[in-house]
Amino acid sequence: MTSMKPRTHHVGLVGALALTAVALAGCETYSAGSPRQYAVLEAADTTSATNTNINSLSEVISRNPNDAGAYVTRGAAYARAGQYGDAIGDFSKAIQIDPNSSSAYNNRALAYRQTGRNDAALQDFSKAIAIDPNFAAAYIGRANLERAQGDLGGALNDLNVAIRLNPESAEAYHARGLVRQKQGHDADAIGDFAAAIDRNPFVSAPYAARGQSLIATNQYDKAIEDYNAALNVNSKDANSWAYRGLAYEKTNRKKEARESYTQASSLDPNNVVAKQGISRMSGSIF
C-alpha cells in the first residue's frame, strides 16, 4: 500500500479492545508534521525480548531526554507488555515535550481505554483529531469508543471520515460494519465486512462479524462459510464455534450444531449462545 509523503514508521500500541479492535496494521496518509506512530491492538507481550526492547529505548531516552518521539516509542513498548500506567506516563511526557504530537494523544487514548478511563480517552482522541484532522486512526479509535458508549451516530460519522481519509483501511470498514450491525442495518454491515476482508483476509473478526449479520438475514450456509474461515484463522474463538453451531442448527444439521456448541463450551463454559444451543440440542428449554 502506498502513502502520501512524508512517510513514517508506525509503532503499535497493544491490548484487546474486544471485537471492535482488530489487529490490523497499515499505512496512514497524513499532513506534514511530527512523525506519527499509531496503534495496532494485539495481545499483551511479556517476553524477555519486549523487556530488552524497553531497556534499549530507556537508554535512547537517557541520551535524548527531550525527544518526544522516543517517549512515544517506549510508551508503545510498555503497552505491548501490558504496563499501561507506564505507557500513559511516557505518552504524557511526550505531550509535555511536544503538545502537538497527535501520535502521543492517540496512543494515550488507547492506553486510557485499557485502564477504563473512557472519558479521558475520548478527550485524547478528539485532541489528536484537532491537531491533525487527517489522522484516520484517531477517528477509528474515537468511533470504537463512541460505539461502545452507544453513540452510534457519532461513531458512524467518524468512520465515514476515516474511510474517506484512508479508503484501504480494513479496520475502518470493520468498525463501520459493527456500527451498522448494531443499528440493525445488516445488509449494509455485510458490505462493510466484505470490504474489510477484501483489504485484509488474514484476521478472523470480520468473518465472524459478517457471519452474525448473515444469520440475522437468514443466509445460514454463507454464515457457516464465514465461521469456517474465521476458525481457520483463529480456532480458539468460542464465539465463532457457537455461532457456527447456531447456523448449523438453523439448517437442521443437528450433529454439526452439537459439535460446534460443544467446542465453544469447552473454550468458554460461560458462552451464552453455546449454553442455549446445548440446552436445545438436549431437548430442554433454556
Short mmCIF file of C-alpha atoms in Angstrom, two decimals:
data_model
loop_
_atom_site.label_atom_id
_atom_site.label_comp_id
_atom_site.label_asym_id
_atom_site.label_seq_id
_atom_site.Cartn_x
_atom_site.Cartn_y
_atom_site.Cartn_z
CA MET A 1 0.00 0.00 0.00
CA THR A 2 1.37 3.44 -0.84
CA SER A 3 1.01 6.59 1.19
CA MET A 4 1.43 10.28 0.55
CA LYS A 5 4.73 11.87 1.54
CA PRO A 6 6.16 12.09 4.09
CA ARG A 7 6.33 8.53 5.33
CA THR A 8 6.90 7.33 8.85
CA HIS A 9 7.17 4.14 10.83
CA HIS A 10 4.11 3.24 12.87
CA VAL A 11 4.62 1.97 16.39
CA GLY A 12 1.93 -0.36 17.67
CA LEU A 13 0.12 0.09 20.96
CA VAL A 14 -1.26 -3.18 22.18
CA GLY A 15 -4.19 -4.55 24.15
CA ALA A 16 -7.50 -6.10 23.22
CA LEU A 17 -10.48 -3.78 22.93
CA ALA A 18 -12.93 -6.63 22.31
CA LEU A 19 -14.14 -7.41 18.82
CA THR A 20 -14.16 -3.75 17.84
CA ALA A 21 -10.40 -3.54 17.67
CA VAL A 22 -8.94 -5.86 15.12
CA ALA A 23 -5.20 -6.45 14.95
CA LEU A 24 -4.64 -4.69 11.65
CA ALA A 25 -1.55 -2.82 10.56
CA GLY A 26 -1.38 -0.45 7.64
CA CYS A 27 -0.24 2.84 6.19
CA GLU A 28 -1.72 6.20 7.05
CA THR A 29 -1.77 9.27 4.84
CA TYR A 30 -1.21 12.47 6.74
CA SER A 31 -0.05 16.03 6.50
CA ALA A 32 3.46 17.21 7.18
CA GLY A 33 4.45 17.47 10.83
CA SER A 34 5.70 15.29 13.63
CA PRO A 35 6.26 11.62 12.78
CA ARG A 36 3.18 9.63 13.69
CA GLN A 37 3.02 6.32 15.47
CA TYR A 38 -0.43 4.79 15.70
CA ALA A 39 -1.74 1.79 17.48
CA VAL A 40 -2.24 -1.78 16.47
CA LEU A 41 -4.16 -3.70 19.10
CA GLU A 42 -2.90 -7.15 19.96
CA ALA A 43 -2.39 -9.40 22.96
CA ALA A 44 0.00 -8.23 25.65
CA ASP A 45 3.57 -9.45 25.17
CA THR A 46 5.57 -10.05 28.35
CA THR A 47 8.53 -11.82 26.75
CA SER A 48 12.13 -11.07 27.59
CA ALA A 49 12.55 -9.61 24.10
CA THR A 50 9.98 -6.94 24.92
CA ASN A 51 11.72 -6.14 28.21
CA THR A 52 15.04 -5.91 26.41
CA ASN A 53 13.47 -3.52 23.92
CA ILE A 54 12.15 -1.33 26.74
CA ASN A 55 15.63 -1.23 28.28
CA SER A 56 17.13 -0.22 24.95
CA LEU A 57 14.54 2.51 24.50
CA SER A 58 15.25 3.76 28.01
CA GLU A 59 18.90 4.15 27.03
CA VAL A 60 17.83 6.14 23.96
CA ILE A 61 15.74 8.43 26.19
CA SER A 62 18.62 8.90 28.63
CA ARG A 63 20.68 10.19 25.71
CA ASN A 64 17.83 12.24 24.24
CA PRO A 65 15.61 13.30 27.15
CA ASN A 66 13.76 15.91 25.06
CA ASP A 67 12.84 13.59 22.18
CA ALA A 68 9.04 13.27 22.26
CA GLY A 69 9.11 10.51 19.64
CA ALA A 70 11.36 8.37 21.86
CA TYR A 71 8.81 8.54 24.66
CA VAL A 72 6.01 7.60 22.26
CA THR A 73 8.02 4.62 21.08
CA ARG A 74 8.81 3.42 24.59
CA GLY A 75 5.22 4.03 25.63
CA ALA A 76 4.09 1.70 22.89
CA ALA A 77 6.58 -0.90 24.11
CA TYR A 78 5.24 -0.56 27.67
CA ALA A 79 1.73 -1.05 26.35
CA ARG A 80 2.86 -4.12 24.43
CA ALA A 81 4.00 -5.52 27.77
CA GLY A 82 0.66 -4.66 29.38
CA GLN A 83 2.23 -1.91 31.52
CA TYR A 84 -0.41 0.67 30.74
CA GLY A 85 0.41 3.00 33.63
CA ASP A 86 3.99 3.32 32.41
CA ALA A 87 2.74 3.73 28.85
CA ILE A 88 0.43 6.57 29.87
CA GLY A 89 3.33 8.19 31.70
CA ASP A 90 5.51 8.11 28.59
CA PHE A 91 2.76 9.41 26.31
CA SER A 92 2.08 12.21 28.81
CA LYS A 93 5.79 13.10 28.84
CA ALA A 94 5.78 13.17 25.03
CA ILE A 95 2.82 15.56 25.11
CA GLN A 96 4.63 17.76 27.63
CA ILE A 97 7.60 17.98 25.27
CA ASP A 98 5.52 18.30 22.11
CA PRO A 99 1.94 19.47 22.73
CA ASN A 100 1.21 18.98 19.03
CA SER A 101 2.02 15.26 18.98
CA SER A 102 -1.15 13.68 17.62
CA SER A 103 0.51 10.26 17.96
CA ALA A 104 1.02 10.72 21.69
CA TYR A 105 -2.58 11.77 22.23
CA ASN A 106 -3.95 8.91 20.12
CA ASN A 107 -1.81 6.28 21.82
CA ARG A 108 -2.54 7.65 25.29
CA ALA A 109 -6.25 7.46 24.46
CA LEU A 110 -5.91 3.78 23.63
CA ALA A 111 -3.97 3.16 26.85
CA TYR A 112 -6.63 5.03 28.81
CA ARG A 113 -9.24 2.68 27.34
CA GLN A 114 -7.28 -0.25 28.68
CA THR A 115 -7.48 1.18 32.17
CA GLY A 116 -11.19 2.02 31.93
CA ARG A 117 -10.69 5.78 31.69
CA ASN A 118 -13.05 6.26 28.78
CA ASP A 119 -13.79 9.95 29.32
CA ALA A 120 -10.08 10.76 29.26
CA ALA A 121 -9.69 8.55 26.18
CA LEU A 122 -12.45 10.41 24.35
CA GLN A 123 -10.78 13.74 25.12
CA ASP A 124 -7.44 12.48 23.83
CA PHE A 125 -8.88 11.06 20.61
CA SER A 126 -10.57 14.41 19.99
CA LYS A 127 -7.35 16.27 20.74
CA ALA A 128 -5.42 14.09 18.28
CA ILE A 129 -8.02 14.87 15.62
CA ALA A 130 -7.94 18.59 16.40
CA ILE A 131 -4.16 18.60 15.95
CA ASP A 132 -4.28 16.51 12.77
CA PRO A 133 -7.70 16.39 11.07
CA ASN A 134 -6.31 13.85 8.60
CA PHE A 135 -5.38 11.27 11.26
CA ALA A 136 -7.64 8.39 10.21
CA ALA A 137 -6.60 6.07 13.06
CA ALA A 138 -7.75 8.61 15.66
CA TYR A 139 -11.20 8.74 14.07
CA ILE A 140 -11.35 4.94 14.21
CA GLY A 141 -10.29 4.90 17.85
CA ARG A 142 -12.85 7.53 18.78
CA ALA A 143 -15.55 5.74 16.80
CA ASN A 144 -14.88 2.45 18.59
CA LEU A 145 -15.31 4.22 21.92
CA GLU A 146 -18.43 6.04 20.76
CA ARG A 147 -19.96 2.76 19.63
CA ALA A 148 -19.19 1.17 22.99
CA GLN A 149 -20.88 4.12 24.69
CA GLY A 150 -23.97 3.89 22.47
CA ASP A 151 -23.28 6.97 20.33
CA LEU A 152 -23.85 5.17 17.04
CA GLY A 153 -24.42 8.35 15.05
CA GLY A 154 -21.13 9.85 16.20
CA ALA A 155 -19.32 6.60 15.53
CA LEU A 156 -20.74 6.36 12.01
CA ASN A 157 -19.75 9.94 11.22
CA ASP A 158 -16.19 9.36 12.43
CA LEU A 159 -15.83 6.15 10.42
CA ASN A 160 -17.13 7.80 7.27
CA VAL A 161 -14.35 10.36 7.67
CA ALA A 162 -11.76 7.65 8.38
CA ILE A 163 -12.72 5.76 5.23
CA ARG A 164 -12.60 8.93 3.17
CA LEU A 165 -9.11 9.64 4.51
CA ASN A 166 -7.88 6.06 4.13
CA PRO A 167 -10.05 4.02 1.75
CA GLU A 168 -7.76 1.00 2.19
CA SER A 169 -8.25 0.73 5.95
CA ALA A 170 -9.66 -2.71 6.71
CA GLU A 171 -10.07 -1.68 10.35
CA ALA A 172 -12.27 1.29 9.43
CA TYR A 173 -14.61 -0.83 7.32
CA HIS A 174 -14.80 -3.49 10.01
CA ALA A 175 -15.60 -0.89 12.67
CA ARG A 176 -18.28 0.71 10.48
CA GLY A 177 -19.79 -2.71 9.88
CA LEU A 178 -20.08 -3.21 13.64
CA VAL A 179 -21.89 0.12 13.97
CA ARG A 180 -24.31 -0.70 11.16
CA GLN A 181 -24.86 -4.14 12.63
CA LYS A 182 -25.74 -2.60 15.97
CA GLN A 183 -28.14 -0.25 14.18
CA GLY A 184 -29.88 -3.28 12.67
CA HIS A 185 -28.68 -2.47 9.14
CA ASP A 186 -27.31 -5.94 8.45
CA ALA A 187 -27.21 -5.67 4.66
CA ASP A 188 -25.00 -2.58 4.88
CA ALA A 189 -22.92 -4.25 7.59
CA ILE A 190 -22.32 -7.27 5.37
CA GLY A 191 -20.97 -4.94 2.68
CA ASP A 192 -18.59 -3.28 5.10
CA PHE A 193 -17.31 -6.58 6.48
CA ALA A 194 -16.73 -7.76 2.91
CA ALA A 195 -14.71 -4.60 2.24
CA ALA A 196 -12.64 -5.25 5.36
CA ILE A 197 -11.99 -8.85 4.28
CA ASP A 198 -11.01 -7.72 0.79
CA ARG A 199 -8.39 -5.43 2.30
CA ASN A 200 -7.08 -7.90 4.87
CA PRO A 201 -8.29 -11.50 4.63
CA PHE A 202 -5.95 -12.77 7.35
CA VAL A 203 -7.84 -11.79 10.51
CA SER A 204 -10.84 -13.65 11.89
CA ALA A 205 -13.03 -10.89 13.33
CA PRO A 206 -14.58 -9.56 10.08
CA TYR A 207 -15.57 -13.08 9.03
CA ALA A 208 -17.13 -13.73 12.43
CA ALA A 209 -18.95 -10.41 12.45
CA ARG A 210 -20.25 -10.91 8.91
CA GLY A 211 -21.42 -14.35 9.96
CA GLN A 212 -23.68 -12.80 12.59
CA SER A 213 -25.28 -10.49 10.04
CA LEU A 214 -25.69 -13.39 7.62
CA ILE A 215 -27.52 -15.34 10.32
CA ALA A 216 -29.69 -12.29 11.01
CA THR A 217 -30.64 -12.21 7.32
CA ASN A 218 -31.26 -15.99 7.16
CA GLN A 219 -28.21 -16.71 4.98
CA TYR A 220 -27.11 -19.67 7.03
CA ASP A 221 -24.91 -21.51 4.54
CA LYS A 222 -22.92 -18.35 3.85
CA ALA A 223 -22.63 -17.79 7.59
CA ILE A 224 -21.18 -21.28 8.01
CA GLU A 225 -18.60 -20.48 5.33
CA ASP A 226 -17.61 -17.33 7.17
CA TYR A 227 -17.28 -19.09 10.50
CA ASN A 228 -15.17 -21.79 8.85
CA ALA A 229 -12.91 -19.02 7.54
CA ALA A 230 -12.80 -17.33 10.96
CA LEU A 231 -11.89 -20.59 12.67
CA ASN A 232 -9.19 -21.31 10.09
CA VAL A 233 -7.53 -18.10 11.28
CA ASN A 234 -8.35 -18.45 14.98
CA SER A 235 -9.52 -21.86 16.14
CA LYS A 236 -9.73 -20.68 19.77
CA ASP A 237 -12.60 -18.24 19.20
CA ALA A 238 -15.52 -19.61 21.23
CA ASN A 239 -17.99 -17.19 19.69
CA SER A 240 -17.23 -18.39 16.18
CA TRP A 241 -17.77 -22.00 17.24
CA ALA A 242 -21.02 -21.04 18.97
CA TYR A 243 -22.48 -19.06 16.10
CA ARG A 244 -21.43 -21.70 13.61
CA GLY A 245 -23.41 -24.11 15.78
CA LEU A 246 -26.40 -21.77 15.55
CA ALA A 247 -26.13 -21.60 11.76
CA TYR A 248 -25.94 -25.40 11.59
CA GLU A 249 -28.93 -25.67 13.90
CA LYS A 250 -30.93 -23.29 11.70
CA THR A 251 -30.31 -25.62 8.75
CA ASN A 252 -31.30 -28.69 10.82
CA ARG A 253 -27.78 -30.14 10.86
CA LYS A 254 -28.02 -31.20 14.47
CA LYS A 255 -24.87 -33.31 14.65
CA GLU A 256 -22.69 -30.48 13.33
CA ALA A 257 -24.51 -27.98 15.54
CA ARG A 258 -23.93 -30.06 18.65
CA GLU A 259 -20.25 -30.49 17.84
CA SER A 260 -19.79 -26.74 17.35
CA TYR A 261 -21.66 -25.85 20.53
CA THR A 262 -19.63 -28.38 22.50
CA GLN A 263 -16.35 -26.98 21.20
CA ALA A 264 -17.47 -23.44 22.04
CA SER A 265 -18.41 -24.51 25.55
CA SER A 266 -15.07 -26.22 26.08
CA LEU A 267 -13.30 -22.98 25.19
CA ASP A 268 -15.68 -20.77 27.17
CA PRO A 269 -18.02 -22.55 29.58
CA ASN A 270 -19.97 -19.30 30.05
CA ASN A 271 -20.67 -18.71 26.36
CA VAL A 272 -24.40 -17.95 26.31
CA VAL A 273 -25.01 -18.92 22.67
CA ALA A 274 -23.35 -22.30 23.24
CA LYS A 275 -25.18 -22.93 26.52
CA GLN A 276 -28.53 -22.17 24.94
CA GLY A 277 -27.72 -24.32 21.92
CA ILE A 278 -26.67 -27.29 24.02
CA SER A 279 -29.87 -26.99 26.01
CA ARG A 280 -31.95 -27.02 22.85
CA MET A 281 -29.96 -29.93 21.49
CA SER A 282 -30.75 -31.90 24.65
CA GLY A 283 -34.44 -31.13 24.25
CA SER A 284 -34.77 -28.74 27.19
CA ILE A 285 -35.87 -25.12 27.09
CA PHE A 286 -33.25 -22.59 28.23
#
